[in-house]
């Protein structure tokens, strides 16, 4: 059944909400919706206290490791961690308390998918696919979607479709899909992508990008027949938003399990 999944997006060591498509190497390009005065650990504790499992911590660029570890310390075994994950550090993050690690860019050297790299990450996790989430964050190209990496600025050679989803499912426990063109804009979700993910995925999948209110949770639930989870970021009151209260999302989740 569809549920609300929260996030902790880290940039330069701070919890932020960012307009996804502006995350380039040039700081002048960056559009930020919110910068929190609270540390990452406070958000992790908030999610833990409210039983919001499956939350993801994303390190957007360098300088975020300390903040991510602080979040893990606040909720050991309760958070997924992504951003800069490779075969060299995946197991280390699990040992530091991540429930799962999330990978994207490492799988696409020079923008081309590498099965060898996926195999090496899984081997580093002792072949335990339950510890691995594949992030197929993407950008729209006409009526298709292609995986985007390097802070969503580089379009890879992998189209997000039934074939690519089915080829990756044996190697991971979940998918995370950021619709980078919608991320941080609070202008609504990519409805067609949500519908397709529900059709294509047979393992849990979380969609993020454009969620703006409580009605979007109902909308994703209806579009996906309860098969796709939704992350709401910038619209949440805890991130300075006015679209939806965090507490309302918590209550919504509880109602789904009744």
CSV table of C-alpha atoms in Angstrom, one decimal, residues 53-223:
chain,number,residue,atom,x,y,z
A,53,UNK,CA,10.5,3.6,7.8
A,54,UNK,CA,12.2,3.6,4.4
A,55,UNK,CA,13.3,7.3,4.7
A,56,UNK,CA,16.3,8.2,2.5
A,57,UNK,CA,19.3,10.3,3.3
A,58,UNK,CA,20.9,11.7,0.1
A,59,UNK,CA,24.4,13.3,0.2
A,60,UNK,CA,24.3,15.9,-2.7
A,61,UNK,CA,28.0,16.4,-3.3
A,62,UNK,CA,31.0,16.5,-0.9
A,63,UNK,CA,31.1,17.6,2.7
A,64,UNK,CA,28.0,15.6,3.9
A,65,UNK,CA,29.5,12.4,5.4
A,66,UNK,CA,29.5,13.7,9.0
A,67,UNK,CA,25.9,14.9,8.8
A,68,UNK,CA,24.8,11.6,7.2
A,69,UNK,CA,26.5,9.6,10.0
A,70,UNK,CA,24.9,11.8,12.6
A,71,UNK,CA,21.5,10.9,11.1
A,72,UNK,CA,22.4,7.2,11.1
A,73,UNK,CA,23.5,7.4,14.8
A,74,UNK,CA,20.0,8.9,15.6
A,75,UNK,CA,18.3,5.9,13.9
A,76,UNK,CA,20.6,3.0,13.4
A,77,UNK,CA,19.2,0.5,10.9
A,78,UNK,CA,16.3,2.8,10.1
A,79,UNK,CA,17.5,4.9,7.1
A,80,UNK,CA,18.7,4.4,3.6
A,81,UNK,CA,21.8,6.3,2.5
A,82,UNK,CA,22.8,7.5,-1.0
A,83,UNK,CA,25.1,9.9,-2.8
A,84,UNK,CA,28.7,8.9,-3.6
A,85,UNK,CA,28.1,5.2,-2.8
A,86,UNK,CA,30.5,2.8,-4.5
A,87,UNK,CA,31.8,-0.8,-4.1
A,88,UNK,CA,34.5,0.7,-1.9
A,89,UNK,CA,32.3,2.2,0.7
A,90,UNK,CA,28.9,0.5,0.5
A,91,UNK,CA,29.6,-2.0,3.3
A,92,UNK,CA,31.1,0.7,5.4
A,93,UNK,CA,27.8,2.7,5.4
A,94,UNK,CA,25.9,-0.5,6.4
A,95,UNK,CA,28.4,-0.9,9.3
A,96,UNK,CA,27.8,2.8,10.2
A,97,UNK,CA,24.1,2.0,10.6
A,98,UNK,CA,22.4,2.4,7.2
A,99,UNK,CA,19.6,0.0,6.6
A,100,UNK,CA,20.3,0.1,2.9
A,101,UNK,CA,22.6,1.9,0.5
A,102,UNK,CA,21.4,3.7,-2.6
A,103,UNK,CA,23.4,3.8,-5.8
A,104,UNK,CA,23.2,5.7,-9.1
A,105,UNK,CA,26.2,7.4,-10.5
A,106,UNK,CA,28.6,4.6,-9.8
A,107,UNK,CA,26.7,2.3,-12.1
A,108,UNK,CA,27.1,4.7,-15.0
A,109,UNK,CA,30.8,5.4,-15.8
A,110,UNK,CA,30.9,8.0,-18.6
A,111,UNK,CA,27.1,7.8,-18.6
A,112,UNK,CA,27.0,4.2,-19.7
A,113,UNK,CA,25.5,1.4,-17.6
A,114,UNK,CA,28.0,-1.1,-16.2
A,115,UNK,CA,26.8,-4.5,-15.1
A,116,UNK,CA,30.3,-5.2,-13.8
A,117,UNK,CA,30.0,-2.3,-11.3
A,118,UNK,CA,26.6,-3.4,-10.2
A,119,UNK,CA,28.0,-6.9,-9.6
A,120,UNK,CA,30.9,-5.4,-7.6
A,121,UNK,CA,28.6,-3.4,-5.3
A,122,UNK,CA,26.5,-6.4,-4.6
A,123,UNK,CA,29.6,-8.5,-3.9
A,124,UNK,CA,30.8,-5.8,-1.4
A,125,UNK,CA,27.4,-6.2,0.3
A,126,UNK,CA,28.0,-10.0,0.6
A,127,UNK,CA,25.5,-10.6,-2.2
A,128,UNK,CA,22.7,-9.4,0.0
A,129,UNK,CA,20.4,-7.5,-2.4
A,130,UNK,CA,18.1,-6.6,0.6
A,131,UNK,CA,20.8,-4.0,1.5
A,132,UNK,CA,20.8,-2.4,-2.0
A,133,UNK,CA,18.5,0.3,-3.5
A,134,UNK,CA,19.0,1.4,-7.1
A,135,UNK,CA,18.2,5.0,-7.7
A,136,UNK,CA,16.9,5.5,-11.3
A,137,UNK,CA,16.4,9.2,-10.9
A,138,UNK,CA,15.6,10.5,-14.4
A,139,UNK,CA,14.8,13.4,-16.7
A,140,UNK,CA,12.1,13.4,-19.3
A,141,UNK,CA,12.9,13.2,-22.9
A,142,UNK,CA,9.7,13.7,-25.0
A,143,UNK,CA,7.5,10.8,-23.9
A,144,UNK,CA,10.3,8.8,-22.3
A,145,UNK,CA,12.6,9.0,-19.3
A,146,UNK,CA,16.3,8.5,-19.1
A,147,UNK,CA,18.4,8.0,-16.0
A,148,UNK,CA,20.3,11.1,-14.9
A,149,UNK,CA,23.4,11.1,-12.8
A,150,UNK,CA,26.0,13.6,-11.4
A,151,UNK,CA,23.5,15.7,-9.5
A,152,UNK,CA,21.0,15.0,-12.3
A,153,UNK,CA,23.0,16.9,-14.9
A,154,UNK,CA,24.3,14.0,-17.0
A,155,UNK,CA,21.8,12.0,-19.0
A,156,UNK,CA,22.9,8.3,-19.3
A,157,UNK,CA,22.2,5.7,-21.9
A,158,UNK,CA,19.6,3.9,-19.8
A,159,UNK,CA,16.0,4.5,-20.6
A,160,UNK,CA,13.6,3.9,-17.6
A,161,UNK,CA,11.2,1.3,-19.1
A,162,UNK,CA,9.9,-2.1,-18.4
A,163,UNK,CA,13.0,-3.8,-19.8
A,164,UNK,CA,15.5,-1.9,-17.7
A,165,UNK,CA,13.4,-2.2,-14.6
A,166,UNK,CA,13.1,-6.0,-15.0
A,167,UNK,CA,16.8,-6.4,-15.7
A,168,UNK,CA,17.7,-4.6,-12.5
A,169,UNK,CA,15.2,-6.1,-10.1
A,170,UNK,CA,17.1,-9.3,-9.4
A,171,UNK,CA,20.0,-7.2,-8.0
A,172,UNK,CA,18.2,-4.9,-5.5
A,173,UNK,CA,15.4,-4.7,-2.9
A,174,UNK,CA,13.9,-1.4,-4.0
A,175,UNK,CA,14.0,1.4,-6.5
A,176,UNK,CA,14.1,5.1,-5.8
A,177,UNK,CA,13.0,7.4,-8.6
A,178,UNK,CA,13.5,11.1,-8.5
A,179,UNK,CA,11.7,12.9,-11.3
A,180,UNK,CA,14.5,15.5,-11.5
A,181,UNK,CA,12.5,17.9,-13.7
A,182,UNK,CA,9.8,18.0,-11.1
A,183,UNK,CA,12.0,18.0,-8.0
A,184,UNK,CA,11.6,21.0,-5.7
A,185,UNK,CA,9.1,22.8,-7.9
A,186,UNK,CA,6.0,21.8,-6.0
A,187,UNK,CA,4.1,21.9,-9.3
A,188,UNK,CA,2.7,18.4,-9.1
A,189,UNK,CA,4.0,14.9,-9.8
A,190,UNK,CA,4.8,13.2,-13.1
A,191,UNK,CA,1.6,11.2,-13.3
A,192,UNK,CA,2.5,9.2,-16.3
A,193,UNK,CA,5.8,8.1,-14.7
A,194,UNK,CA,4.0,7.0,-11.5
A,195,UNK,CA,1.5,5.0,-13.6
A,196,UNK,CA,4.3,3.3,-15.5
A,197,UNK,CA,6.4,2.5,-12.4
A,198,UNK,CA,3.3,0.8,-10.9
A,199,UNK,CA,3.0,-1.3,-14.1
A,200,UNK,CA,6.7,-2.1,-14.4
A,201,UNK,CA,8.0,-2.7,-10.9
A,202,UNK,CA,7.4,-5.9,-8.9
A,203,UNK,CA,9.5,-4.7,-5.9
A,204,UNK,CA,8.9,-1.6,-3.7
A,205,UNK,CA,9.4,1.7,-5.5
A,206,UNK,CA,9.5,5.3,-4.1
A,207,UNK,CA,8.7,8.2,-6.3
A,208,UNK,CA,10.0,11.8,-5.5
A,209,UNK,CA,9.5,15.0,-7.3
A,210,UNK,CA,6.7,17.6,-7.3
A,211,UNK,CA,4.7,16.4,-4.3
A,212,UNK,CA,2.9,19.4,-2.9
A,213,UNK,CA,0.0,18.4,-0.6
A,214,UNK,CA,-1.8,15.5,1.1
A,215,UNK,CA,-4.0,15.0,-2.0
A,216,UNK,CA,-0.9,14.0,-3.9
A,217,UNK,CA,-0.5,11.0,-1.6
A,218,UNK,CA,-4.1,10.0,-2.5
A,219,UNK,CA,-3.3,10.7,-6.1
A,220,UNK,CA,-0.3,8.5,-6.2
A,221,UNK,CA,-2.2,5.8,-4.3
A,222,UNK,CA,-4.9,5.8,-6.9
A,223,UNK,CA,-2.6,6.1,-10.0
